[in-house]
Short mmCIF file of C-alpha atoms and ligand atoms in Angstrom, two decimals:
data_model
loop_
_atom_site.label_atom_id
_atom_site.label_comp_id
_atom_site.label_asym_id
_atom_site.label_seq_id
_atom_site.Cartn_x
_atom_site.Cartn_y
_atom_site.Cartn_z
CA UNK P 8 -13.65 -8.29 -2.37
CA UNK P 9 -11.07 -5.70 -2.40
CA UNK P 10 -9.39 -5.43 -6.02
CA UNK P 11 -5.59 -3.55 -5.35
CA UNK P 12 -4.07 -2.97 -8.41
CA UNK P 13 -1.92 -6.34 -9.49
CA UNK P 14 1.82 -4.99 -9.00
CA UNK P 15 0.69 -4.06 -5.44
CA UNK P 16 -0.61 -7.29 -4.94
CA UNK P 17 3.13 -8.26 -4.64
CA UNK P 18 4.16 -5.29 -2.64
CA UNK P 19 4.43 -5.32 1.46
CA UNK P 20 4.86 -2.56 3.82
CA UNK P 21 8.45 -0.89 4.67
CA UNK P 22 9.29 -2.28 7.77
CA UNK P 23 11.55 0.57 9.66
CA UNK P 24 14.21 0.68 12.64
CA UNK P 25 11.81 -0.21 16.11
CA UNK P 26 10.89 3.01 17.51
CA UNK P 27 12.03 3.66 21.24
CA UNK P 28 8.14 3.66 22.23
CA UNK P 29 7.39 0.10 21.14
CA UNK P 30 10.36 -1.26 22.50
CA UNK P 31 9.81 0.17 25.83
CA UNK P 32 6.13 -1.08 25.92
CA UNK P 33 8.10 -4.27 24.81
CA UNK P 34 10.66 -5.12 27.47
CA UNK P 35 9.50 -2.68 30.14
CA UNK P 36 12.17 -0.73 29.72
CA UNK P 37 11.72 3.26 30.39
CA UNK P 38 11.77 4.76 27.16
CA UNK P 39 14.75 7.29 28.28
CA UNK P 40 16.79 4.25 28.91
CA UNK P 41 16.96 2.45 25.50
CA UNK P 42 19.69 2.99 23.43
CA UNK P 43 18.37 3.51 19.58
CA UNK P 44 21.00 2.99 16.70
CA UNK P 45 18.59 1.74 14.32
CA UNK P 46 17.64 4.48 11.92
CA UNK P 47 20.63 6.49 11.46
CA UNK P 48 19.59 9.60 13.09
CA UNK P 49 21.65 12.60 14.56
CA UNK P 50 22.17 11.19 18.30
CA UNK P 51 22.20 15.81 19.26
CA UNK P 52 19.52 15.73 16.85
CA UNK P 53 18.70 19.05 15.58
CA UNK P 54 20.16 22.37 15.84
CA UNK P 55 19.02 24.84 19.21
CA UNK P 56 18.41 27.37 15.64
CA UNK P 57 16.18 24.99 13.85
CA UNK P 58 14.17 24.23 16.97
CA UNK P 59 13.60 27.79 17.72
CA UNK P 60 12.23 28.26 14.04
CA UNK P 61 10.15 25.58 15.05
CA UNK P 62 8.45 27.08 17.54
CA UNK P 63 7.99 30.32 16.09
CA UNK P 64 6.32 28.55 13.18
CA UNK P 65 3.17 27.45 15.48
CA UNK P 66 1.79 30.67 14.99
CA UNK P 67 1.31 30.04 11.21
CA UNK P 68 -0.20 26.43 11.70
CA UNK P 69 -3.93 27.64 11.35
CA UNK P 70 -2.70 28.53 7.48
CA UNK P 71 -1.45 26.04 4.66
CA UNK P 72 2.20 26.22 4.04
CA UNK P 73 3.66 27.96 1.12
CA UNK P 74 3.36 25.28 -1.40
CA UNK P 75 6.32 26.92 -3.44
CA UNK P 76 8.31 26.66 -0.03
CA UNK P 77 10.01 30.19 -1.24
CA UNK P 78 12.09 31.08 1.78
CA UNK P 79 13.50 28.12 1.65
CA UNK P 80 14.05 26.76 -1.77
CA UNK P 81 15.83 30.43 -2.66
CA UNK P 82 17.94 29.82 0.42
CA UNK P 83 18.78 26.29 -1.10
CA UNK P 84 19.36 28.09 -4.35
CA UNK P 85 22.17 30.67 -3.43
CA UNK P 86 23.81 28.16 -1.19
CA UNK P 87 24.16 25.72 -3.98
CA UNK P 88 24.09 28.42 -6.71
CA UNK P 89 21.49 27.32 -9.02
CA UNK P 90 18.30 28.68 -10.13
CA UNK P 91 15.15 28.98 -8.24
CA UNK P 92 13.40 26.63 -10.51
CA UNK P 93 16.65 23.82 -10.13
CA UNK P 94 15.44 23.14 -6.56
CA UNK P 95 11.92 20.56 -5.66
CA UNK P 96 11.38 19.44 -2.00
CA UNK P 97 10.06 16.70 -0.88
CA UNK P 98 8.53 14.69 2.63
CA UNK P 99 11.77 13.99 3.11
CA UNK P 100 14.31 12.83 -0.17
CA UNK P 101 12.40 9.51 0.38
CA UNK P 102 9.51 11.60 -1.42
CA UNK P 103 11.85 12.78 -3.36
CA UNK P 104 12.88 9.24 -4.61
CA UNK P 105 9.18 8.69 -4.81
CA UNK P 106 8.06 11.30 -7.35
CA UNK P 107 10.90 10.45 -9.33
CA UNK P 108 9.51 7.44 -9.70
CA UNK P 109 6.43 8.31 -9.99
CA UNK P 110 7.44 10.72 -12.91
CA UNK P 111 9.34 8.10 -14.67
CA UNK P 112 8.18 5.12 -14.42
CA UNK P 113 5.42 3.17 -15.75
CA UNK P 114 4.78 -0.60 -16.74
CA UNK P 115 6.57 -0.58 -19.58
CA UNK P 116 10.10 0.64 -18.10
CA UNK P 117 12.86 -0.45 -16.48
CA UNK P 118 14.56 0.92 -13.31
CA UNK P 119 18.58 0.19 -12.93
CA UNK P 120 19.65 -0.28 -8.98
CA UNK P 121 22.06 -2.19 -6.82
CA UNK P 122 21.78 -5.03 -5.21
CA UNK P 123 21.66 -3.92 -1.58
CA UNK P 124 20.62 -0.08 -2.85
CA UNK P 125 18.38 1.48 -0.33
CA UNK P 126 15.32 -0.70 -0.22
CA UNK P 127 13.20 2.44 -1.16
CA UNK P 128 14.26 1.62 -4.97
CA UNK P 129 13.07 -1.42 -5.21
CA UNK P 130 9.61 -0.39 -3.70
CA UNK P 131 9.11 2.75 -5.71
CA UNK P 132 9.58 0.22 -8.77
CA UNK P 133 7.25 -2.11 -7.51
CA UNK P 134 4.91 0.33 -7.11
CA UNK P 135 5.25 2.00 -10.14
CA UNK P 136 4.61 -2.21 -11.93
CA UNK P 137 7.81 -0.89 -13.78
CA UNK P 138 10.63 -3.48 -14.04
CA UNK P 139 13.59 -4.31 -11.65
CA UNK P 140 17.24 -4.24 -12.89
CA UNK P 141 19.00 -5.35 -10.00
CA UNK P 142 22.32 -5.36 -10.58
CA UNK P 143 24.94 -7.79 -8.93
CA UNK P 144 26.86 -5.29 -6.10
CA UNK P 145 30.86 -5.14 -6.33
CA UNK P 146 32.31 -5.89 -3.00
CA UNK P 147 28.80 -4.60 -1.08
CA UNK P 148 28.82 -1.44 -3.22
CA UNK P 149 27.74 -0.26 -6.65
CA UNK P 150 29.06 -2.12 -9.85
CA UNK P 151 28.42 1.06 -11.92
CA UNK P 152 29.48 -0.24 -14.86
CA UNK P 153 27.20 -3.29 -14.33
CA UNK P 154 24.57 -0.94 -14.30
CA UNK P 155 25.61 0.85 -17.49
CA UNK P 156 25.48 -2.82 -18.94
CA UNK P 157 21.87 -2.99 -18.46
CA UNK P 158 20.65 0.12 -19.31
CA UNK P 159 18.35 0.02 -22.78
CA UNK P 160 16.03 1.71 -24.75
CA UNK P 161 13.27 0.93 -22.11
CA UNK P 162 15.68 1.95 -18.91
CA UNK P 163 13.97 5.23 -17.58
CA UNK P 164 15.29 5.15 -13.90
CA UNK P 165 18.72 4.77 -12.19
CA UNK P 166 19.08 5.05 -8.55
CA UNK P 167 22.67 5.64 -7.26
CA UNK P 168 23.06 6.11 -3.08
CA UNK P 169 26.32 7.50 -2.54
CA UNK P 170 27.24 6.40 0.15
CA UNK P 171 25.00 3.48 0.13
CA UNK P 172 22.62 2.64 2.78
CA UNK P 173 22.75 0.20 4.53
CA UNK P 174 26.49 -1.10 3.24
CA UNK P 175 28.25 2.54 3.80
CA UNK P 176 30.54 1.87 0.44
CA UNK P 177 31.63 5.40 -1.30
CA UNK P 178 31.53 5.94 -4.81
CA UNK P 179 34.87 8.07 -6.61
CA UNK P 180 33.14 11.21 -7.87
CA UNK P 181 35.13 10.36 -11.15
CA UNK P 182 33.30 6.80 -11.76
CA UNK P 183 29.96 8.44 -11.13
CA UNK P 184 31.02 11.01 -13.78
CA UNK P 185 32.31 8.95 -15.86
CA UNK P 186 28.60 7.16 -15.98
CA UNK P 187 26.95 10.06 -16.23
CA UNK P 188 28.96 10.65 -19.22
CA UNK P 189 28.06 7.46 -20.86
CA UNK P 190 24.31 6.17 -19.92
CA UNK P 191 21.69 7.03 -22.44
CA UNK P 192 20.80 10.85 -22.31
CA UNK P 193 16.67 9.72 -21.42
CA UNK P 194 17.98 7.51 -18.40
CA UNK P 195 17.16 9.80 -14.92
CA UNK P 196 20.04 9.43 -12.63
CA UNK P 197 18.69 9.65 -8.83
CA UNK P 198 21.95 10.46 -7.11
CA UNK P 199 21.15 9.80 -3.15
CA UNK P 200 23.06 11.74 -1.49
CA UNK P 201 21.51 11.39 1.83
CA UNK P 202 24.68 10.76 3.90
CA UNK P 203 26.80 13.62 2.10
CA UNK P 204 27.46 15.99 5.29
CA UNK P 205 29.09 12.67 6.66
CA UNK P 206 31.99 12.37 4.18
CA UNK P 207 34.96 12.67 5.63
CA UNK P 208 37.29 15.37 4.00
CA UNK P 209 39.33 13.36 1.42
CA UNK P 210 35.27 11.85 -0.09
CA UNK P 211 34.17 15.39 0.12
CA UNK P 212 33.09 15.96 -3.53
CA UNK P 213 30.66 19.12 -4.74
CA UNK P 214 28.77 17.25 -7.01
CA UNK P 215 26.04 20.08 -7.65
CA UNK P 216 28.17 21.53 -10.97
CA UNK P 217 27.42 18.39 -12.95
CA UNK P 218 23.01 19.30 -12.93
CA UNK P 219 24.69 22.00 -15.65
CA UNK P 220 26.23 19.14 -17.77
CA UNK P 221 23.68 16.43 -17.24
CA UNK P 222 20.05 17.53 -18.04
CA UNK P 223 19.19 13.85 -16.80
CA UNK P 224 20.84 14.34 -13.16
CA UNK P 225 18.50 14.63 -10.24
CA UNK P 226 20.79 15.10 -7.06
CA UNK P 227 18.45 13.91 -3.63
CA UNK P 228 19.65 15.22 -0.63
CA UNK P 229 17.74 15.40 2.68
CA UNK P 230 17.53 17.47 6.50
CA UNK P 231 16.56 14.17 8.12
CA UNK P 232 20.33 12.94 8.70
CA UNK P 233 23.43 14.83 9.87
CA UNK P 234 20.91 17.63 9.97
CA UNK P 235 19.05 15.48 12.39
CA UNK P 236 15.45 16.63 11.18
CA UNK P 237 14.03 13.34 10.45
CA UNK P 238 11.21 13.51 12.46
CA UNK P 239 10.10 16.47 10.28
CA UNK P 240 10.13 15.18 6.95
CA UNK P 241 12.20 17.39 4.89
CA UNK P 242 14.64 16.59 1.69
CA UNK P 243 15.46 18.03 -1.88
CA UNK P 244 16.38 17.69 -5.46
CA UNK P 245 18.62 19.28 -7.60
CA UNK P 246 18.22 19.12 -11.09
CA UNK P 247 17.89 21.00 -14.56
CA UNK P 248 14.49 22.92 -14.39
CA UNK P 249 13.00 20.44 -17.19
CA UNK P 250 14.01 17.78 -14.99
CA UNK P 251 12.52 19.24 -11.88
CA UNK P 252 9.16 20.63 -13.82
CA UNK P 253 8.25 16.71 -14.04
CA UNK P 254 8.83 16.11 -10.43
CA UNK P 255 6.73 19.38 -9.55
CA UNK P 256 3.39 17.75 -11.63
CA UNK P 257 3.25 14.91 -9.48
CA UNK P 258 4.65 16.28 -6.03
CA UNK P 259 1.45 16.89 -3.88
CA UNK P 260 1.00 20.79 -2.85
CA UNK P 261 1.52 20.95 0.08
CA UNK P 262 4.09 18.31 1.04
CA UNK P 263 6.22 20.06 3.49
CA UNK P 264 4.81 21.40 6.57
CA UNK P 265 5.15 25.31 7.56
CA UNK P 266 7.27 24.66 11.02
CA UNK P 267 9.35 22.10 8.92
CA UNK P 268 10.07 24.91 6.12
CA UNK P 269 11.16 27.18 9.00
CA UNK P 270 13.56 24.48 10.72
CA UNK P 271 15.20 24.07 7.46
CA UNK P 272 15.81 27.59 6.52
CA UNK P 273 17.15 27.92 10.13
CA UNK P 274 19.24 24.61 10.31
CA UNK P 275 21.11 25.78 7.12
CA UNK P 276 22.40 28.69 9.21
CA UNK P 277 23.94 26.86 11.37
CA UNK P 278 27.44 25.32 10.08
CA UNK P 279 28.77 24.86 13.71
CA UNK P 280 25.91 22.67 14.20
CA UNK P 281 26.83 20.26 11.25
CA UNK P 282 30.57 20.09 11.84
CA UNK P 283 30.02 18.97 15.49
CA UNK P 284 27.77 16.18 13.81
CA UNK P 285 30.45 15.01 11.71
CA UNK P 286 33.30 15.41 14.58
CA UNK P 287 30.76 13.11 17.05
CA UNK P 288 29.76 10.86 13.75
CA UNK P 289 33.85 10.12 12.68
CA UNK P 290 34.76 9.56 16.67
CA UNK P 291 31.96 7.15 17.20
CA UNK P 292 32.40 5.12 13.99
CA UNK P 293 36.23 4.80 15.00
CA UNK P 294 34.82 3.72 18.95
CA UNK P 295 32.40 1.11 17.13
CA UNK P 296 34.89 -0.16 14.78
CA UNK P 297 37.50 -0.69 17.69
CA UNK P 298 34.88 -2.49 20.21
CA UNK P 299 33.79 -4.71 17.33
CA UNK P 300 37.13 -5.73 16.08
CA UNK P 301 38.58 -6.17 20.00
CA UNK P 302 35.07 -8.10 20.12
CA UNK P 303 35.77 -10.59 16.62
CA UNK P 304 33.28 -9.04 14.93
CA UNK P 305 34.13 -8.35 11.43
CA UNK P 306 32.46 -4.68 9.98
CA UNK P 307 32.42 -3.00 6.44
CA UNK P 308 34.42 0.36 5.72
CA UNK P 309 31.33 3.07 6.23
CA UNK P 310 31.50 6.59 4.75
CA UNK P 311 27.99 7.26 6.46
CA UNK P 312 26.30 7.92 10.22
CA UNK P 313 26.20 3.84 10.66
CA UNK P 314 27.99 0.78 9.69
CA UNK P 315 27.94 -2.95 8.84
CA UNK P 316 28.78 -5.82 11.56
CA UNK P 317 28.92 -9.54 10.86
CA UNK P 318 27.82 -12.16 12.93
CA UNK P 319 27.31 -15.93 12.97
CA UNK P 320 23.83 -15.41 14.32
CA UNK P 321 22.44 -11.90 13.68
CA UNK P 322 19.23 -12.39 14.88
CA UNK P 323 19.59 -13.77 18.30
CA UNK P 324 22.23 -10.85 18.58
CA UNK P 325 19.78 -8.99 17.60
CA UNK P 326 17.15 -10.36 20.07
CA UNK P 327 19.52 -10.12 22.98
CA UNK P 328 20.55 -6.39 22.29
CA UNK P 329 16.25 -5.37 22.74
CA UNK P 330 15.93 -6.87 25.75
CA UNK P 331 18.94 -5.00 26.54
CA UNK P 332 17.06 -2.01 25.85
CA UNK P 333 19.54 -1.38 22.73
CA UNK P 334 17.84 -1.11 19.03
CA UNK P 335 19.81 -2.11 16.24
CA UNK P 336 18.71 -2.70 12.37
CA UNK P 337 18.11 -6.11 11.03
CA UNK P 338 19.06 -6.41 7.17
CA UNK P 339 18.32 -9.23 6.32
CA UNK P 340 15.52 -8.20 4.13
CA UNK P 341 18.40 -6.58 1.89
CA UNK P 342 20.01 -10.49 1.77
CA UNK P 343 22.09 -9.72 4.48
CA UNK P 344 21.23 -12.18 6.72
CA UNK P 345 24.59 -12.18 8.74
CA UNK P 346 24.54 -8.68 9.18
CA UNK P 347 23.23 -5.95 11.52
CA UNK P 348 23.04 -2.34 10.75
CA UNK P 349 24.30 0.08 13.75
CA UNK P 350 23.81 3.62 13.36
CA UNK P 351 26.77 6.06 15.15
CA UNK P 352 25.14 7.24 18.79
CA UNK P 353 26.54 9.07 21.32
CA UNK P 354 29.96 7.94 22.68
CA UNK P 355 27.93 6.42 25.85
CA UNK P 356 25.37 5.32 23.61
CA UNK P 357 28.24 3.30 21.43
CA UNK P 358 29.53 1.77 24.88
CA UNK P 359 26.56 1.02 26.11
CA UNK P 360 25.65 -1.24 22.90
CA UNK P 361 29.43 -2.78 23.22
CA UNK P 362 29.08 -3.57 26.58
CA UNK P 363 25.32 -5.80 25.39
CA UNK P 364 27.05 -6.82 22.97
CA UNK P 365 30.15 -8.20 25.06
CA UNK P 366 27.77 -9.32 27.74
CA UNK P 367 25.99 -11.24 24.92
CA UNK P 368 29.24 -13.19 23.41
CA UNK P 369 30.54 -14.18 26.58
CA UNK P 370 27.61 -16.27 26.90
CA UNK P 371 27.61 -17.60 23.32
CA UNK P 372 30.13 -19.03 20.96
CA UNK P 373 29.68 -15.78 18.56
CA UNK P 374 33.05 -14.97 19.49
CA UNK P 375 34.28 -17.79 17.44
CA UNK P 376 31.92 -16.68 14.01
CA UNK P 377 34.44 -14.33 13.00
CA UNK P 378 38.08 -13.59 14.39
C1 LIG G 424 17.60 7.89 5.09
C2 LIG G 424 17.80 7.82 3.62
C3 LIG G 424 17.05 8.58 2.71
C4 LIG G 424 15.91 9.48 3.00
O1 LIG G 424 15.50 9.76 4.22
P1 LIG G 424 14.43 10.90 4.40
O2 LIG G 424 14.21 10.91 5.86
O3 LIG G 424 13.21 10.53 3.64
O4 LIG G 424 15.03 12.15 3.87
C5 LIG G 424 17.32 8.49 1.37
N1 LIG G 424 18.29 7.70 0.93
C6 LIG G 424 19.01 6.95 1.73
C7 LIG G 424 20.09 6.10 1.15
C8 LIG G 424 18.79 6.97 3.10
O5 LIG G 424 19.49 6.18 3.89
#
């Protein structure tokens, strides 16, 4: 009889957008037809610089990567200007999340989140055994000071997405501050800032100054979104070295690959590549957000790479869409049970899923859920 530890007894697997491979073998579909907008991804994904790094990196694979990831955490360093020993990365900022946890918590503390914060919160705490503070959201976003309501003696852990996945609501830089300013100094801050590329100008906030004022700030960022590197598992944290020296003793050695170094260091290179992104991202959320609304279907304000829709019944809209070949994300693990996550694709890749979707409604009375 197998003996897991009890708080994983409780725990179950993350369950992630469909990949394109699955639904193919699915609906019998070729693979280059389906339409995925399911996991937030860069529809160019990534840079023509960061792929040739890539493939000049396969002559290093026989060796281990360089566990300090050098090249690239100095280049991280003078871009954000901080110190060397200010910058961790991680398998992706999800890892990032992860050790922070890991460092953190333990059964006797208490982790602060929203409720519908990026479901990776709630399963680093539950793996941890720590405690869950979920906090009540404020109109699908954070209720910050909610969250500084609940913070205590035993609070070690706050995780803050800004913007949040999967709602898209934006934060003012000046109530995050103003938190900062006020939790306890031995509560760590996670601010995700996954989606940050993606602001449009008037959210565009440099947040990296306040690591110098807040020894308890760890800022996450990642390469796996507007940098569209997910598929190589690369993201960071910014921090005050004594912050960052307890996420180095638990981060495994070697937890970025060589080639996915040398894509990194390269995709940071290239700023044409990233403001294309957000030109394609900010056209394609306007196209989604006019076919829904022209369709009766009533979204959420987004300041990320996807956005909220509401229907009267998700999950046959759902349904329908994959045997359309088109891949949306189902949240209603998050509560959202009304709700389907659609992730910004190209601008034939949005039509396509409007047209399913129109096909769909004319058929059903979903039309009438909403307008
Ligand atoms: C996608 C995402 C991440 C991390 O993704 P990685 O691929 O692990 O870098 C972190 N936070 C939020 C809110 C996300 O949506």
């Amino acid at each position: 009889m197998l003996k897991p530890a009890s708080h994983i007894l409780k725990t179950s697997p993350y369950v992630g957008g469909k990949p394109i491979s699955l639904v193919a073998r699915e609906t019998g579909i070729a693979e280059a037809k389906i339409v995925k907008l399911a996991s937030n991804e860069n529809p160019l994904g990534m840079s023509d610089l960061a792929k040739a790094a890539y493939n000049t990196a396969i002559h290093q694979l026989g060796r281990y990567p360089d566990p300090d990831a050098h090249a690239l955490r100095s280049k991280l360093a003078r871009k954000f200007g901080v110190a060397l020993d200010q910058v961790v990365l991680g398998s992706g900022s999800n890892e990032i999340l992860d050790l922070a946890a890991t460092a953190f918590l333990d059964a006797a503390a208490e982790c602060v989140y929203s409720q519908y914060g990026f479901i990776v919160y709630s399963q680093a705490t539950q793996r941890l055994g720590a405690k869950h503070v979920q906090v009540e959201a404020k109109d699908f976003g954070h209720d910050l000071d909610g969250m500084l309501a609940r913070c205590n003696e035993k609070t070690r852990l706050v995780f803050i997405a800004n913007p949040n996945n999967p709602t898209g609501t934006y934060l003012e830089p000046t109530a995050i501050e103003a938190f900062l300013q006020k939790v306890p100094s031995h509560v760590v801050v996670v601010l995700d800032e996954a989606y940050n590329e993606y602001l449009p100008d008037h959210q565009q906030f440099d947040t990296v100054p306040w690591i110098k004022r807040f020894p308890n700030l760890l800022i996450a960022r990642t390469f796996s979104k507007a940098y569209g590197m997910a598929g190589l598992r690369v993201g960071y944290g910014l921090g005050q070295p004594g912050l960052i020296g307890w996420i180095n003793r638990v981060r495994p050695a070697f937890n970025v690959t060589t080639p996915a170094q040398e894509a990194a260091i390269a995709a940071l290179d290239d700023r044409a590549f990233l403001a294309r992104t957000a030109l394609l991202n900010a056209q394609g959320l306007v196209q989604l957000q006019q076919g829904l609304k022209a369709l009766g279907i009533k979204t959420l304000p987004s300041s990320g790479n996807f956005l909220l829709a509401q229907f009267e019944d998700a999950s046959a809209v759902n349904s329908y869409l994959l045997t359309q070949g088109v891949i949306v994300r189902p949240v209603a693990g998050y509560g959202l049970t009304t709700w389907l996550r659609i992730s910004v694709g190209l601008p034939e890749e949005n039509a396509y899923f409007l047209k399913a979707l129109a096909t769909h409604i004319s058929k059903t009375s979903e039309a009438l859920s909403v307008a």
